[in-house]
Short mmCIF file of C-alpha atoms in Angstrom, two decimals:
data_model
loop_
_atom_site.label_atom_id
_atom_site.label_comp_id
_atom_site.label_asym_id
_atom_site.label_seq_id
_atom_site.Cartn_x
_atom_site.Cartn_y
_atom_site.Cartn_z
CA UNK G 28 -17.48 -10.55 2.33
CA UNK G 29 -17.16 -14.34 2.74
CA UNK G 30 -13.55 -14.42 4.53
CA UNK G 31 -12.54 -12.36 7.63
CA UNK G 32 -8.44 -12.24 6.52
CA UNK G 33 -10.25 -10.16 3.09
CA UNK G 34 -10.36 -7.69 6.16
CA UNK G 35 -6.59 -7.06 5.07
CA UNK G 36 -7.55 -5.32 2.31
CA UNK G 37 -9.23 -2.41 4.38
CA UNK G 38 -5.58 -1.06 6.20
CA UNK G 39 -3.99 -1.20 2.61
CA UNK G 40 -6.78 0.56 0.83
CA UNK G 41 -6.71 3.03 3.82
CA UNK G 42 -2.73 3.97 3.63
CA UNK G 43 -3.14 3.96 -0.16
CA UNK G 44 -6.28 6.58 -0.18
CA UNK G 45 -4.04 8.60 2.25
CA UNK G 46 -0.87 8.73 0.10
CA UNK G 47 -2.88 9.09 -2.73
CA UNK G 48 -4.07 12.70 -1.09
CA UNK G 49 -0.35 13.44 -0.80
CA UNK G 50 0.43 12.92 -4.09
CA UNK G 51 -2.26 14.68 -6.09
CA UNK G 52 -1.50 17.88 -3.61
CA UNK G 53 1.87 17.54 -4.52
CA UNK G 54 1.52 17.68 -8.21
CA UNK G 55 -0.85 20.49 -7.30
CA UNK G 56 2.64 21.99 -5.79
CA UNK G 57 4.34 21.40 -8.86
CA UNK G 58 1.84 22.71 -11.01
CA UNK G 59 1.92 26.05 -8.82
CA UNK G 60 5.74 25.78 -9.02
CA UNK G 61 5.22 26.16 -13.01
CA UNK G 62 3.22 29.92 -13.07
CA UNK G 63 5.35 30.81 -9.58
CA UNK G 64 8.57 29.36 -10.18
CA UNK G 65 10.02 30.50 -6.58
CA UNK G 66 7.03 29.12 -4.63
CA UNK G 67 8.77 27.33 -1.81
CA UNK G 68 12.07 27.42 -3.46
CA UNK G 69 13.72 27.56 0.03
CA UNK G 70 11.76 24.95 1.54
CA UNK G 71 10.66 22.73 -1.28
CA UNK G 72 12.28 22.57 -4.18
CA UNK G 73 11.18 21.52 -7.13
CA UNK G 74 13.04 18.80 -7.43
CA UNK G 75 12.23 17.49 -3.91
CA UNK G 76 8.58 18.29 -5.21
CA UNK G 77 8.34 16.18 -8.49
CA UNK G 78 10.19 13.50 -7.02
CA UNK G 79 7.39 13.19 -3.86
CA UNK G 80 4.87 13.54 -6.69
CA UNK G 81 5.84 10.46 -8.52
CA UNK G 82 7.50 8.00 -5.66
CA UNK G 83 3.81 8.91 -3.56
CA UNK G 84 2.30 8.22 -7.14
CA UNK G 85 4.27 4.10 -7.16
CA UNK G 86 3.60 3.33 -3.94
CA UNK G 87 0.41 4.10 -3.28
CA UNK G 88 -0.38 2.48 -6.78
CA UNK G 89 1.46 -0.69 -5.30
CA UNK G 90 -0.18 -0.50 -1.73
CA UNK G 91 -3.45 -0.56 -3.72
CA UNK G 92 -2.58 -3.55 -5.51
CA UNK G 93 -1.41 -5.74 -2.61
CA UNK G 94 -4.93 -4.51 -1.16
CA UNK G 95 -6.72 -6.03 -3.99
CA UNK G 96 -4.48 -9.42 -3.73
CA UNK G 97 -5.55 -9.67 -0.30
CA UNK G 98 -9.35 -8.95 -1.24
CA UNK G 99 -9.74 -11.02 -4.43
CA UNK G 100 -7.72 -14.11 -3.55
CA UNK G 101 -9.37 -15.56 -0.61
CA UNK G 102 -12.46 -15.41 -3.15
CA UNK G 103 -11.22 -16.85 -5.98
CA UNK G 104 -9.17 -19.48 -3.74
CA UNK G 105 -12.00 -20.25 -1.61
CA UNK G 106 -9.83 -19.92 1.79
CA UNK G 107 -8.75 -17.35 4.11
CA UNK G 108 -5.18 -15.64 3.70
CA UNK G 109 -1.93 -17.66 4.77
CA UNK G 110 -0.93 -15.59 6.96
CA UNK G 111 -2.58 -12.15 8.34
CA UNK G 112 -0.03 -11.15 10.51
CA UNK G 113 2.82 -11.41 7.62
CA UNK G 114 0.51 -9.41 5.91
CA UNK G 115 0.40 -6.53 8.65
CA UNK G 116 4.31 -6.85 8.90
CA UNK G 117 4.91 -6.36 5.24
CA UNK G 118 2.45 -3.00 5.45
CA UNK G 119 4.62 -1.84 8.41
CA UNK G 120 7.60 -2.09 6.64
CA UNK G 121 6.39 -0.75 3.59
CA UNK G 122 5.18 2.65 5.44
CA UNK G 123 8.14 3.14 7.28
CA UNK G 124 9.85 2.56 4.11
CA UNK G 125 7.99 5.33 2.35
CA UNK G 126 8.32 7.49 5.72
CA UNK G 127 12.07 7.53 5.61
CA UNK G 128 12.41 7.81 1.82
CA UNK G 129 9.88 11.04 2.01
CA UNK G 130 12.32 12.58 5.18
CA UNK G 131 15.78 11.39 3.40
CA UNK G 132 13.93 13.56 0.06
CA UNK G 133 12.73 16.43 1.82
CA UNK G 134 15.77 17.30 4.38
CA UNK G 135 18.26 16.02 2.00
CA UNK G 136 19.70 13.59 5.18
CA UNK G 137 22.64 11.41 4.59
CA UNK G 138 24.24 13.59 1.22
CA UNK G 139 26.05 11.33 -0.68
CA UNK G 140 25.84 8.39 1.99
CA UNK G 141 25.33 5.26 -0.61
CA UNK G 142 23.44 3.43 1.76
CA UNK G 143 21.29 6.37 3.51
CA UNK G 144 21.24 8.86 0.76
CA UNK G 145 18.72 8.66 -1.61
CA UNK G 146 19.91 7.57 -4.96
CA UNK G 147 20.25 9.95 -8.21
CA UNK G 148 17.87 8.53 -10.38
CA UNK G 149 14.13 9.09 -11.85
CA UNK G 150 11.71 6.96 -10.14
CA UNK G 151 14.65 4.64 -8.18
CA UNK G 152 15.59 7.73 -5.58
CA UNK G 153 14.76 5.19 -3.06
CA UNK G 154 17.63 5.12 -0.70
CA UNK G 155 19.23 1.19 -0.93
CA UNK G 156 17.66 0.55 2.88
CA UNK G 157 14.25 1.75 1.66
CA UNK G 158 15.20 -0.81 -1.53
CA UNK G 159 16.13 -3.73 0.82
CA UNK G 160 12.73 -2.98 3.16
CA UNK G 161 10.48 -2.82 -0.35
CA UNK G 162 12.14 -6.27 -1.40
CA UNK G 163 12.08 -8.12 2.05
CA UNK G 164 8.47 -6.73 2.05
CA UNK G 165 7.85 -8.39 -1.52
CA UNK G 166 9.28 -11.26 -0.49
CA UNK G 167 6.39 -11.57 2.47
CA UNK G 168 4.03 -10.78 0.48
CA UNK G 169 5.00 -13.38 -2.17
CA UNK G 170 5.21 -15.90 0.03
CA UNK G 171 1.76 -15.30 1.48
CA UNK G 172 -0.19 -14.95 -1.43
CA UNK G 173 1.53 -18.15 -2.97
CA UNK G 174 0.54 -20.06 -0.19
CA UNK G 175 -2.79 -19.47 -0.16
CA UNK G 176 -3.06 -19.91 -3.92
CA UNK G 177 -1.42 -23.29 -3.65
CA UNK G 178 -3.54 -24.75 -1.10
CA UNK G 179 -6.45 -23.35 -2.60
CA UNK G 180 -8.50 -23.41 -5.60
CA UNK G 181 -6.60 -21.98 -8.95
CA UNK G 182 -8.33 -20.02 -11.22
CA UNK G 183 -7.10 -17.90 -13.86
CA UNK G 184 -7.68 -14.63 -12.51
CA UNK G 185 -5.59 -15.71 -9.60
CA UNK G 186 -2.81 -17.25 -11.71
CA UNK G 187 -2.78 -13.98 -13.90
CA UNK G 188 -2.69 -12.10 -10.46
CA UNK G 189 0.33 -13.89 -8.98
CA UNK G 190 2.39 -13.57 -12.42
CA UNK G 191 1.98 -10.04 -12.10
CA UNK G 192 2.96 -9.75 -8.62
CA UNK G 193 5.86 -12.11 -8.92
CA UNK G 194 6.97 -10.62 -12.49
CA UNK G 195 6.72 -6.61 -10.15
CA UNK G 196 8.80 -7.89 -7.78
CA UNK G 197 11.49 -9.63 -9.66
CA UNK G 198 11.78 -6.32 -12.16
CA UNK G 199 12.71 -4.32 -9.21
CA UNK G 200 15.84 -6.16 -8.61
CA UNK G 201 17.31 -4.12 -11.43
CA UNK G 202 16.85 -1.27 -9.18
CA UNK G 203 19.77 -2.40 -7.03
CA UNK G 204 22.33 -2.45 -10.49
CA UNK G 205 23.67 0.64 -11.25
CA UNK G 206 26.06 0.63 -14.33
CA UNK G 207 29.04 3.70 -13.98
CA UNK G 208 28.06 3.56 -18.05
CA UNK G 209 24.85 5.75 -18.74
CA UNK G 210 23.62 3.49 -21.81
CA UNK G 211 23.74 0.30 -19.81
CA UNK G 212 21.93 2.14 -16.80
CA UNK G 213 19.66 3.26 -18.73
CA UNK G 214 18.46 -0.03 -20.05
CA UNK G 215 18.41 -1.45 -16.77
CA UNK G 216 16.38 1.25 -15.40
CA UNK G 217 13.68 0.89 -18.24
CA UNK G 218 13.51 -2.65 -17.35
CA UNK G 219 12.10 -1.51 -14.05
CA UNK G 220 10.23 1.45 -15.36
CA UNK G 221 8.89 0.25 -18.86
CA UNK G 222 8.26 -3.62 -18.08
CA UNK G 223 6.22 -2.45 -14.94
CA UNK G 224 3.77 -0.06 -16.77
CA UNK G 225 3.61 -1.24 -19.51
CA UNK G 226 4.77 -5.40 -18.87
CA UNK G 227 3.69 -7.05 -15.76
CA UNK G 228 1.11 -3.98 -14.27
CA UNK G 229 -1.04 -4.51 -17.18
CA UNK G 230 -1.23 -8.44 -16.12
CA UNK G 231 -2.59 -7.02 -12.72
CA UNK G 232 -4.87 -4.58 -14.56
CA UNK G 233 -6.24 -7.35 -16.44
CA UNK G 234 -6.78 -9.75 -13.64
CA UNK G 235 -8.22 -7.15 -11.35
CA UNK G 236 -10.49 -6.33 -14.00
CA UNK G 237 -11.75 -9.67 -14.99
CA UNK G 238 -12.62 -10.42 -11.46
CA UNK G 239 -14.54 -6.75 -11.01
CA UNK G 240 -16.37 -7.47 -14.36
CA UNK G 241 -17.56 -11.15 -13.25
CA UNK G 242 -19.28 -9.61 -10.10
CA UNK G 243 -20.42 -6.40 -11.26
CA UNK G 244 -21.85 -8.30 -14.56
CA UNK G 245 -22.54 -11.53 -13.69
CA UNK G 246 -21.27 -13.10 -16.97
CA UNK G 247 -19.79 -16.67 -16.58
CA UNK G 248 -16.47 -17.40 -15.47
CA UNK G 249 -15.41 -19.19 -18.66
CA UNK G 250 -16.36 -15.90 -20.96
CA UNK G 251 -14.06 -14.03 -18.76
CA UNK G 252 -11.26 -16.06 -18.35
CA UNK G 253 -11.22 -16.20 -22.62
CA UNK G 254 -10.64 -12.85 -22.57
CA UNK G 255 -8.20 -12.87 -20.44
CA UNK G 256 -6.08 -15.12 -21.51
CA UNK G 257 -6.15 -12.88 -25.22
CA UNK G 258 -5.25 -9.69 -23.20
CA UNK G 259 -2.42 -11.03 -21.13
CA UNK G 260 -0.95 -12.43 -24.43
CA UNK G 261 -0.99 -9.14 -26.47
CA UNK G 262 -0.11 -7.44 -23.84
CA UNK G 263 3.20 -9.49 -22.74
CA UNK G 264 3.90 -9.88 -26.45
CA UNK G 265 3.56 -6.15 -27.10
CA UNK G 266 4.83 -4.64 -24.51
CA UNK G 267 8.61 -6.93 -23.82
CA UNK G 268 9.71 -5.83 -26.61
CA UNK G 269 7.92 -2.24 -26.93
CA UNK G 270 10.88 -1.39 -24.24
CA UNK G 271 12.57 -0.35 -27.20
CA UNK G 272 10.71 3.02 -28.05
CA UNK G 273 12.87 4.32 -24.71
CA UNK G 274 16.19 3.08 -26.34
CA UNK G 275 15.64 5.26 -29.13
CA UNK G 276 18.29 8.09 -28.22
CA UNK G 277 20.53 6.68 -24.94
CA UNK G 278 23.20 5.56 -27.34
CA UNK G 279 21.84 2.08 -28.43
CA UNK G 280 22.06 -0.19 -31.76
CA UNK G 281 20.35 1.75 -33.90
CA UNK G 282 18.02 -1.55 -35.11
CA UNK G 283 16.50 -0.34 -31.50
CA UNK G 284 14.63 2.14 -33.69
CA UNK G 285 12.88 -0.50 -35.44
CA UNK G 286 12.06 -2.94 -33.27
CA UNK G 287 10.72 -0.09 -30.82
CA UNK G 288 8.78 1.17 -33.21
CA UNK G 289 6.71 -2.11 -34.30
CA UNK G 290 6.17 -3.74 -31.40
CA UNK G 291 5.48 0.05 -29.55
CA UNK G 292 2.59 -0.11 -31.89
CA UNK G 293 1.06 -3.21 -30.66
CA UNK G 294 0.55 -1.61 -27.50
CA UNK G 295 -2.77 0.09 -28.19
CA UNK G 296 -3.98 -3.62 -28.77
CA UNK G 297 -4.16 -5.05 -25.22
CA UNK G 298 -5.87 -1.21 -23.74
CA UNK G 299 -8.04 -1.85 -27.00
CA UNK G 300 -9.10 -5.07 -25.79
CA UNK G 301 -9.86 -4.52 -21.92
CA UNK G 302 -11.68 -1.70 -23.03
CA UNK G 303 -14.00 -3.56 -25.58
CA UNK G 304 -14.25 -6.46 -23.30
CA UNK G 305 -15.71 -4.38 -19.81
CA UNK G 306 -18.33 -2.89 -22.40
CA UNK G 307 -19.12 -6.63 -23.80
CA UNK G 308 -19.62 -7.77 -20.36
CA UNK G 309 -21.66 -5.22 -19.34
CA UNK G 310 -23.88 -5.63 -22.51
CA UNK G 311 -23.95 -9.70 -22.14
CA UNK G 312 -24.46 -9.05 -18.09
CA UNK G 313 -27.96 -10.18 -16.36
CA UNK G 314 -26.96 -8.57 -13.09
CA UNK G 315 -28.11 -5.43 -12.00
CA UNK G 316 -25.70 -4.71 -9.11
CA UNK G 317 -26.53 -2.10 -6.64
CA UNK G 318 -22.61 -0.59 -7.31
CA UNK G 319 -23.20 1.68 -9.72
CA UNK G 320 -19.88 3.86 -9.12
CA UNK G 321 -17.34 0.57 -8.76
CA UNK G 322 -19.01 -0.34 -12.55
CA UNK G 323 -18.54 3.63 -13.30
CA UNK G 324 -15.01 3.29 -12.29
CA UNK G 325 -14.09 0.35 -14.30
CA UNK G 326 -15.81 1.50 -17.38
CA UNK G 327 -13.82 4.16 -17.12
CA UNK G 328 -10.64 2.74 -16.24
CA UNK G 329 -10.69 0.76 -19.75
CA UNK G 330 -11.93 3.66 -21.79
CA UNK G 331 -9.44 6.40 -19.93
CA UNK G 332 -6.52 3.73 -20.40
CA UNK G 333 -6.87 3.18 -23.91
CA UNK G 334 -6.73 6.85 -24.61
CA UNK G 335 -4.30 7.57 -22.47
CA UNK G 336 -1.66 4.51 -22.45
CA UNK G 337 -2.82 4.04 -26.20
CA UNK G 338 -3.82 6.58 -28.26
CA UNK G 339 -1.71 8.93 -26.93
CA UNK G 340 1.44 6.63 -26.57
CA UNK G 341 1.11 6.02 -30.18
CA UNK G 342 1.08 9.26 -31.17
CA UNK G 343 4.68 9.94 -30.43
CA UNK G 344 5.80 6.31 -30.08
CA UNK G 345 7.68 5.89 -34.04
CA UNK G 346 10.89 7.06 -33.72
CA UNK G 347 10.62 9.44 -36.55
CA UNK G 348 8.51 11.53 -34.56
CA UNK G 349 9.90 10.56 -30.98
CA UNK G 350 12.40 12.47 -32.20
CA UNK G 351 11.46 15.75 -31.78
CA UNK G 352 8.60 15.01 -29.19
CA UNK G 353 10.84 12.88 -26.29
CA UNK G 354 10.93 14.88 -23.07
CA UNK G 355 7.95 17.55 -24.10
CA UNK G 356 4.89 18.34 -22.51
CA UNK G 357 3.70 15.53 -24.91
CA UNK G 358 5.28 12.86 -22.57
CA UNK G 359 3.46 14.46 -20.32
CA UNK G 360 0.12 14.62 -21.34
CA UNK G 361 0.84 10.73 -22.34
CA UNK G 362 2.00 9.99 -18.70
CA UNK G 363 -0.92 11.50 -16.65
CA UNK G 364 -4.09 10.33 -18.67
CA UNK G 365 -1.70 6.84 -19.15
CA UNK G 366 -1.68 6.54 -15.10
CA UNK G 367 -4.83 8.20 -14.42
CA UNK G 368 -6.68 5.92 -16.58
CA UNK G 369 -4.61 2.44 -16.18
CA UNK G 370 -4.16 2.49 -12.70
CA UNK G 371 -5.43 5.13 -10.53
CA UNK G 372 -8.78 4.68 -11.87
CA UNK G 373 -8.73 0.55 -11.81
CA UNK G 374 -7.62 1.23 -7.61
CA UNK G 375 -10.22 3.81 -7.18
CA UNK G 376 -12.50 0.94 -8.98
CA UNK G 377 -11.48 -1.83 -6.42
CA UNK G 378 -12.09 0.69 -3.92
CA UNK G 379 -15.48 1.52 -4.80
CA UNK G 380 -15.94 -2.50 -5.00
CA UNK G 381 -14.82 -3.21 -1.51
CA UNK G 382 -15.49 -0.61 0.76
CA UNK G 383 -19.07 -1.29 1.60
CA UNK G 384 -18.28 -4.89 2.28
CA UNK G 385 -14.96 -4.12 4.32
CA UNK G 386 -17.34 -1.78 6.31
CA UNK G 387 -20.34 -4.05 6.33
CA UNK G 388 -22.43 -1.12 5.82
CA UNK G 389 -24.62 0.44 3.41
CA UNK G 390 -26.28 2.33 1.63
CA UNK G 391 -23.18 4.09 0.21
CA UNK G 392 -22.24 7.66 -0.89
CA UNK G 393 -22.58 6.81 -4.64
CA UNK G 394 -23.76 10.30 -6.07
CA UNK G 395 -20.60 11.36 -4.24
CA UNK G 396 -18.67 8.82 -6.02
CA UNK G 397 -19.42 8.75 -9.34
CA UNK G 398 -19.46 12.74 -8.85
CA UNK G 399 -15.82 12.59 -8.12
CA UNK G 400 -14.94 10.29 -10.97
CA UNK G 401 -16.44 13.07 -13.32
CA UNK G 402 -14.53 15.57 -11.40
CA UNK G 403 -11.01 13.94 -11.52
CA UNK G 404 -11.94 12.32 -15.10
CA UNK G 405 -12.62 15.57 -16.12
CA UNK G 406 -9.94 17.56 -14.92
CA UNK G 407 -7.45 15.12 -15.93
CA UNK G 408 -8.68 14.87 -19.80
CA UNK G 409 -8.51 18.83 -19.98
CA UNK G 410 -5.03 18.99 -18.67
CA UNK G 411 -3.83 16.15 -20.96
CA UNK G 412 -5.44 18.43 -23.82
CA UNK G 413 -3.79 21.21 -22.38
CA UNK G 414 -0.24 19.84 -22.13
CA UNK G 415 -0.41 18.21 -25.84
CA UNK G 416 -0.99 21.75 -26.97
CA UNK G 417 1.78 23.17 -25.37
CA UNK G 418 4.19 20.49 -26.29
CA UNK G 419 3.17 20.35 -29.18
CA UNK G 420 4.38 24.34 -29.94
CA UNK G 421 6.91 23.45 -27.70
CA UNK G 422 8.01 20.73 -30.29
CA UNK G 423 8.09 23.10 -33.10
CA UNK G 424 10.03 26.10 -30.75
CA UNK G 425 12.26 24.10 -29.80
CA UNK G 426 13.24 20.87 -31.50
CA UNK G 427 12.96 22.85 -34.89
CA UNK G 428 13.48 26.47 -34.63
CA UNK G 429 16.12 25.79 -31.96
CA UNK G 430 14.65 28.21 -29.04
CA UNK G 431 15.46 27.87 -25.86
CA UNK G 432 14.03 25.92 -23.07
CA UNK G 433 13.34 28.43 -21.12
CA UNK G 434 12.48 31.30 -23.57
CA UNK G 435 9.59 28.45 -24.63
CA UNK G 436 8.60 28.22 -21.16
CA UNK G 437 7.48 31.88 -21.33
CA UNK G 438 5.80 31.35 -24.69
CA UNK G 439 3.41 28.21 -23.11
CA UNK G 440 2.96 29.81 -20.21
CA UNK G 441 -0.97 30.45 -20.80
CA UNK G 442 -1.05 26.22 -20.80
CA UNK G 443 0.93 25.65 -17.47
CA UNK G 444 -2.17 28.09 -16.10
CA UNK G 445 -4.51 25.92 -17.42
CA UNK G 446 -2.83 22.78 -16.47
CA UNK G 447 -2.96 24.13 -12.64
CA UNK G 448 -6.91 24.87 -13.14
CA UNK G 449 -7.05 21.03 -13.82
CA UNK G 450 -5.12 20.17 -10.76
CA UNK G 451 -7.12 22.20 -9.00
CA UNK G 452 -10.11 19.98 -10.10
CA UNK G 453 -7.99 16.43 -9.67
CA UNK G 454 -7.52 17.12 -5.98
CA UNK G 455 -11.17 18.39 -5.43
CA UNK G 456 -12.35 14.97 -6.90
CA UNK G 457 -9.87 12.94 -4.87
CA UNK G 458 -10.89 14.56 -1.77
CA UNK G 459 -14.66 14.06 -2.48
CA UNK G 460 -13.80 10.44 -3.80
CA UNK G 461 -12.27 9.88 0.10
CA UNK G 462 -15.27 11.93 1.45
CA UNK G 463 -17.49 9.53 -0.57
CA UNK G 464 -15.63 6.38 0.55
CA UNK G 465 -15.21 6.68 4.09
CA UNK G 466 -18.39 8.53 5.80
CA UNK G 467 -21.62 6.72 5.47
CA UNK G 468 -24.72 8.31 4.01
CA UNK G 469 -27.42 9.51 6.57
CA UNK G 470 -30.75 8.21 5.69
CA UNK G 471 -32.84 11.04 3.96
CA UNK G 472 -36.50 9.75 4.95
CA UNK G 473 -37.36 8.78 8.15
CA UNK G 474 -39.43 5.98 8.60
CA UNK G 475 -42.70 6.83 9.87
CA UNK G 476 -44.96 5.11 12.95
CA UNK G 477 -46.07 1.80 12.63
CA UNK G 478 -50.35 1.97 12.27
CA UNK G 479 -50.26 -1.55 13.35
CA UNK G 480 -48.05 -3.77 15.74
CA UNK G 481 -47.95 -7.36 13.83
CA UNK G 482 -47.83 -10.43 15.88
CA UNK G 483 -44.86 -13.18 15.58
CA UNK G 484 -47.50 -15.37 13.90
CA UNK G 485 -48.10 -12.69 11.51
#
């Protein structure tokens, strides 16, 4: 670690391992909540369950990413952060932010309060004080990371990195408009959703990834940045416009259809890409670094993401077949492997990265690690099999024989079963990944006696 303020990076990575704990045992909840539908009904309710599944899921995703801001740019601008004590400020607000939302969610406090309450949609239930802390925290964070950009050295990781962060924080400003018309808040709210995801997070992806594949690989700068550069423009120019294949049925133009469907397609290109260019820099890499599990995780990232994010988003991504798969188990089995891969993994890869140096220790629980990537990887894979079987009968129930949702439910049941067996396996590997991370490895030999003193001249 060249820079003391890359010390940041440790609290972040810290509150985002911890929420990350919370949110895989929540889904675990939910999953439970699927085979034993009144499990915690009084106390938890579904509802109250998926929604601290997915809100852990974004900010502990985010808290991750202003981590690796704080770790990468002081190396790739060649100073030490602005400001660390903005930076502390902004993770204060940010966790009692995520404290309040979590007790407005879980006792309900505030009902109907439009400034307490939480809000009513998917994803945005933030209350609008927990919005105005997120933004004012943004704002900090902007403002810090700018600053040391600017009066540092520019590179194009960094540059990449800050449109990203500046393109996140800008999008969420849509979560603060709230049309009375459902079409028009529904477009709004995809501009948060989609362009995140699938617009400005995979500029942070890439960037993230560039700079974990120059120090893992060794490969010059120059190769790197060229790749890049091609990523971030397939990916912007795929993914704008691929905001369309979620405009296909909320009562938009109907030329919607088209234009989601072509430019939805292009999507698969940019995951293509970042996963073909980790494996070239491997192969063209002269380094053998000692971090075998931060390469594991990256490698994996790419390869998960592309399935994930693009094979399986294409699959039900033309409108012709969106629509009788929209709002299956098929979306889904799309949106776990699409997060696991894209996002949880690169965070778990940064992680890996920065932990020994943060601790100035090693060696490092590696076995451990890379154990708990096949763990999660594996667990997560099986249950996005399992869920595009069962949507995929679920299609055919009840978009075309016209079943009922829930007499389907007890048809698939046999897959939500399975899908818990997965979870089961998720949380195991995030709790050994944390195990892994945290608690240093005790030495296994001991070093014997010294036959013979040496001298200082010796």
């Amino acid at each position: 670690m060249k820079y003391q303020t890359q010390k940041i990076a440790y609290a972040y990575f810290l509150a985002a391992m911890a929420l990350f704990i919370v949110q895989v045992s929540v889904g675990l909840v939910a999953g439970l909540i699927y085979v034993a539908p009144n499990t915690l009904s009084e106390l938890l309710p579904f509802n109250i369950v998926r929604m601290l599944h997915t809100n852990a899921l974004i900010v502990w995703l985010l808290l991750g990413f202003f981590g690796a801001a704080y770790f990468i740019i002081p190396e790739e601008a060649e100073r030490d952060i602005h400001s660390p004590k903005i930076a502390y400020w902004q993770l204060a607000i940010l966790l009692v932010g995520t404290l309040g939302a979590v007790l407005t969610y879980v006792f309900d406090l505030f009902h109907g309060n439009i400034l307490l309450g939480k809000d009513g949609r998917e994803f945005l239930e933030q209350p609008l004080w927990v919005k105005i802390g997120i933004v004012v925290a943004a704002l900090m964070f902007l403002y810090n990371v700018s600053m040391t950009v600017l009066a540092g050295k520019k590179t194009a990781i960094t540059s990449v990195l800050l449109i990203g962060l500046w393109g996140l924080a800008l999008l969420f400003l849509f979560a603060f408009y709230n049309p009375h018309n459902l079409s028009l808040d529904k477009m709004y709210w995809w501009y948060v959703v989609h362009l995140w995801v699938e617009g400005v997070w995979e500029l942070i992806m890439a960037s993230i990834l560039a700079f974990l594949m120059l120090k893992l690989t060794g490969v010059d700068r120059e190769i790197v940045e060229k790749w890049l550069y091609v990523i971030v423009g397939t990916a912007l120019f795929s993914g704008i416009l691929g905001t369309g294949h979620h405009y296909y049925w909320i009562g938009t133009p109907g030329y919607w259809q088209w234009i989601g469907s072509i430019f939805s397609s292009f999507e698969i290109v940019p995951f293509f890409l970042m996963m073909v260019f980790s494996f070239v820099m491997v192969w063209k890499g002269k380094r053998e670094h000692p971090n075998k599990a931060a390469l594991l995780w990256s490698l994996g990232c790419t390869v998960l993401a592309f399935f994930g994010a693009g094979v399986w988003g294409f699959l039900h991504t033309l409108h012709g077949v969106n629509f009788y798969t929209h709002g299956t188990q098929i979306t889904a089995a799309h949106g776990h492997l699409a997060f696991f891969g894209a996002y949880v993994c690169l965070n778990l890869a940064i992680f890996t990265y920065a932990f020994p140096m943060l601790k100035n220790r090693d060696p490092y629980n590696q076995v451990l690690n890379m154990g708990s990537f096949w763990l999660m990887a594996s667990g997560m894979c099986f249950m996005t099999f399992v869920l595009t079987f069962a949507g995929t009968i679920q299609t055919h129930l009840q978009r075309v024989l016209g079943q009922y949702y829930m007499e389907v439910q007890d048809q698939i049941m046999l897959f939500h079963y399975m899908r818990f067996g997965a979870g089961v396996a998720v949380v195991l590997g995030a709790l050994l990944f944390v195990f892994a991370i945290l608690l240093p490895r005790r030495e296994i030999i001991e070093p014997g006696p010294t036959t013979k003193q040496l001298s200082p001249a010796e």
